[in-house]
Amino acid sequence: MISFSDARKQVMEQVKPITDIEQVAVADALGRVLAAPAKALIDVPNHDNSAMDGYGVRFKDLSLDQPVGLEVIADLPAGDRLTKPLGGGEAVRIMTGAPIPDGCDCIVIQEVVTWEAGGQLMVPPGQKKAQHIRRAGEDIAKGEKVLPAGRRLGPADLGLLTSLGLVEVACYRKPRVALLSTGNEVVEAGTPLKPGQVYDSNRSSLRGALQSLGVDIIDLGLVQDDRKAITDILARGGEEADAVISTGGVSVGDYDLIKEVLINQGQIHFWKVSMKPGKPQAYGRLGKALFFGLPGNPVSGLVVFLLMVRPALIEMMGATPEPERILRLPFKGSHRKKHGRMDFVRGVVHFDGRKAPWVETTGPQGSGILTSMSKANAFIVLPEGPVKLKDGDEVSVLMIDYG
Ligand code: AMP
Ligand code: MG
């Protein structure tokens, strides 16, 4: 049995990031990984523009100690521009975002001006040169690198890319991940269960987890605990996918055939990890594909996916890993463990704003109790060796992240 951290290190060492690159429309690029830094094609903002609704004036027309009357010669909503330079004694009505006319070097906000009976605009003293003007390139200068290669694009990134004038970006190809479940007792939902049968919940939650991650999924379905069937399906996965994920059949039971087939068809690196849930796992290789054999227990499968497989897939996507969100929080309730494995207790971190965040367990922690994963937003991480927790103890908490 190897430790959790050694197991994770070994898995990460096996991963080769995908290097194939394709052009992706920005509109379709949510969750995609940039293969090259995104550079601005234009200045952002593209032109000097007004930061306020008000009046554009020439600073040299103003006085330091008394109001000055100016003639408003044009109205400039955002999107319009003045084609001639602003002359002596002239002002323009200007809206936020509208381009600054030539000659104009000061915006006077509309709240401070007054009007003469003859329709002249009166500007009070105390204005400053260049006030309320946003300069071209002030946010981003043309040619500047705005997002690094390896960035997984989020919604704000898409807006940013569009603001730079980009329509397409170079991204790494998405990993193709094959998914299958095994078990003679496992059946597809949609038919009544016969005694001893369970619905295939693993493929459902893992498919969701893979969708959140944004990989391409090859659904290999459900196979019986049959040497030939498993051999055939793993061969297919090894040919078509960059990674193959199976659930079930990695323990020491009579029908646990995954390890055996993996040894015959590929390579196995390790299969027992000192963690709970998720002790039995099978890691290895099928041809060019990485192989992740997850345990069949629904909680164990998801926990192992999140802690071992997801970081590996993020690396495979070519993405720069984001730091894990780890907190030290006060524990509420009581909890005891006697076993020597590292424990990932399903927990709920409460952020209610009335007091500092705190964490409690989701309740019963059996590895078949899928409600514990459904309720959880975090793992309470307990070290190897016995642990006894009581109210107020400080614990390490790892926030759960599927995306
Ligand atoms: P195994 O790892 O194959 O020994 O399975 C461990 C436990 O998980 C057994 O109780 C199985 O019935 C259950 N199990 C295995 N595969 C699935 C699945 N795809 N969906 C739901 N439960 C499963
Ligand atoms: Mg099984």
XYZ file of N, CA and C in Angstrom, residues 180-207 221-224 247-248 295-299 368 370:
123
model
N -16.158 3.699 -18.430
C -16.980 2.487 -18.398
C -17.232 2.072 -16.961
N -18.310 1.350 -16.749
C -18.495 0.745 -15.434
C -18.582 -0.761 -15.593
N -18.202 -1.436 -14.522
C -18.214 -2.903 -14.547
C -19.050 -3.418 -13.383
N -19.567 -4.607 -13.541
C -20.271 -5.259 -12.434
C -21.471 -6.031 -12.930
N -21.519 -7.321 -12.587
C -22.662 -8.153 -12.992
C -23.965 -7.656 -12.381
N -23.851 -7.017 -11.204
C -25.055 -6.580 -10.486
C -25.492 -5.177 -10.908
N -24.678 -4.517 -11.739
C -24.955 -3.117 -12.074
C -25.827 -3.073 -13.334
N -26.900 -2.280 -13.280
C -27.798 -2.170 -14.443
C -28.094 -0.708 -14.748
N -28.507 -0.470 -15.986
C -28.890 0.887 -16.392
C -30.206 1.259 -15.698
N -30.349 2.494 -15.301
C -31.629 2.952 -14.759
C -32.667 2.916 -15.874
N -33.932 2.737 -15.506
C -34.985 2.687 -16.526
C -35.715 1.375 -16.503
N -35.137 0.379 -15.821
C -35.845 -0.893 -15.643
C -35.906 -1.177 -14.143
N -36.951 -1.904 -13.693
C -37.018 -2.191 -12.248
C -35.823 -3.048 -11.825
N -35.374 -2.856 -10.598
C -34.235 -3.637 -10.102
C -34.689 -5.040 -9.697
N -33.902 -6.024 -10.079
C -34.120 -7.375 -9.551
C -33.329 -7.474 -8.244
N -33.640 -8.463 -7.400
C -32.902 -8.563 -6.133
C -31.393 -8.603 -6.393
N -30.658 -7.826 -5.632
C -29.196 -7.842 -5.735
C -28.641 -6.866 -6.743
N -29.522 -6.232 -7.515
C -28.998 -5.311 -8.536
C -28.905 -3.873 -8.007
N -28.027 -3.076 -8.613
C -27.962 -1.630 -8.319
C -27.908 -0.882 -9.648
N -28.397 0.322 -9.623
C -28.305 1.155 -10.832
C -26.881 1.687 -10.990
N -26.534 1.940 -12.229
C -25.180 2.404 -12.549
C -25.053 3.903 -12.229
N -24.933 4.204 -10.963
C -24.824 5.631 -10.588
C -23.422 6.167 -10.874
N -22.431 5.299 -10.887
C -21.053 5.792 -11.058
C -20.845 6.484 -12.395
N -21.361 5.847 -13.446
C -21.114 6.425 -14.774
C -21.827 7.775 -14.890
N -22.945 7.867 -14.164
C -23.695 9.105 -14.186
C -22.920 10.230 -13.485
N -22.436 9.970 -12.277
C -21.710 11.056 -11.585
C -20.373 11.336 -12.265
N -19.706 10.317 -12.742
C -18.397 10.567 -13.377
C -18.552 11.283 -14.718
N -19.620 10.963 -15.430
C -19.845 11.681 -16.683
C -20.044 13.175 -16.375
N -19.966 2.565 -21.808
C -21.097 1.816 -21.262
C -20.732 0.950 -20.072
N -21.539 -0.086 -19.954
C -21.499 -0.938 -18.773
C -21.099 -2.338 -19.225
N -20.095 -2.939 -18.593
C -19.728 -4.316 -18.962
C -19.836 -5.258 -17.772
N -20.071 -6.495 -18.101
C -20.162 -7.543 -17.087
C -18.757 -7.884 -16.585
N -14.933 1.902 -13.441
C -15.285 1.795 -12.026
C -15.625 0.352 -11.723
N -15.256 -0.055 -10.509
C -15.543 -1.410 -10.034
C -14.450 -2.386 -10.441
N -12.531 2.547 -7.715
C -13.331 1.570 -6.984
C -14.810 1.686 -7.337
N -15.562 0.626 -7.103
C -16.975 0.602 -7.483
C -17.888 1.340 -6.528
N -17.484 1.414 -5.257
C -18.352 2.120 -4.316
C -18.544 3.548 -4.774
N -19.809 3.988 -4.858
C -20.091 5.285 -5.476
C -19.343 6.463 -4.848
N -19.203 6.470 -3.538
C -18.485 7.584 -2.917
C -16.994 7.474 -3.233
N -20.708 3.710 0.419
C -21.836 3.559 -0.501
C -22.872 4.662 -0.320
N -24.065 7.754 -1.071
C -23.803 8.802 -2.067
C -24.374 10.153 -1.629
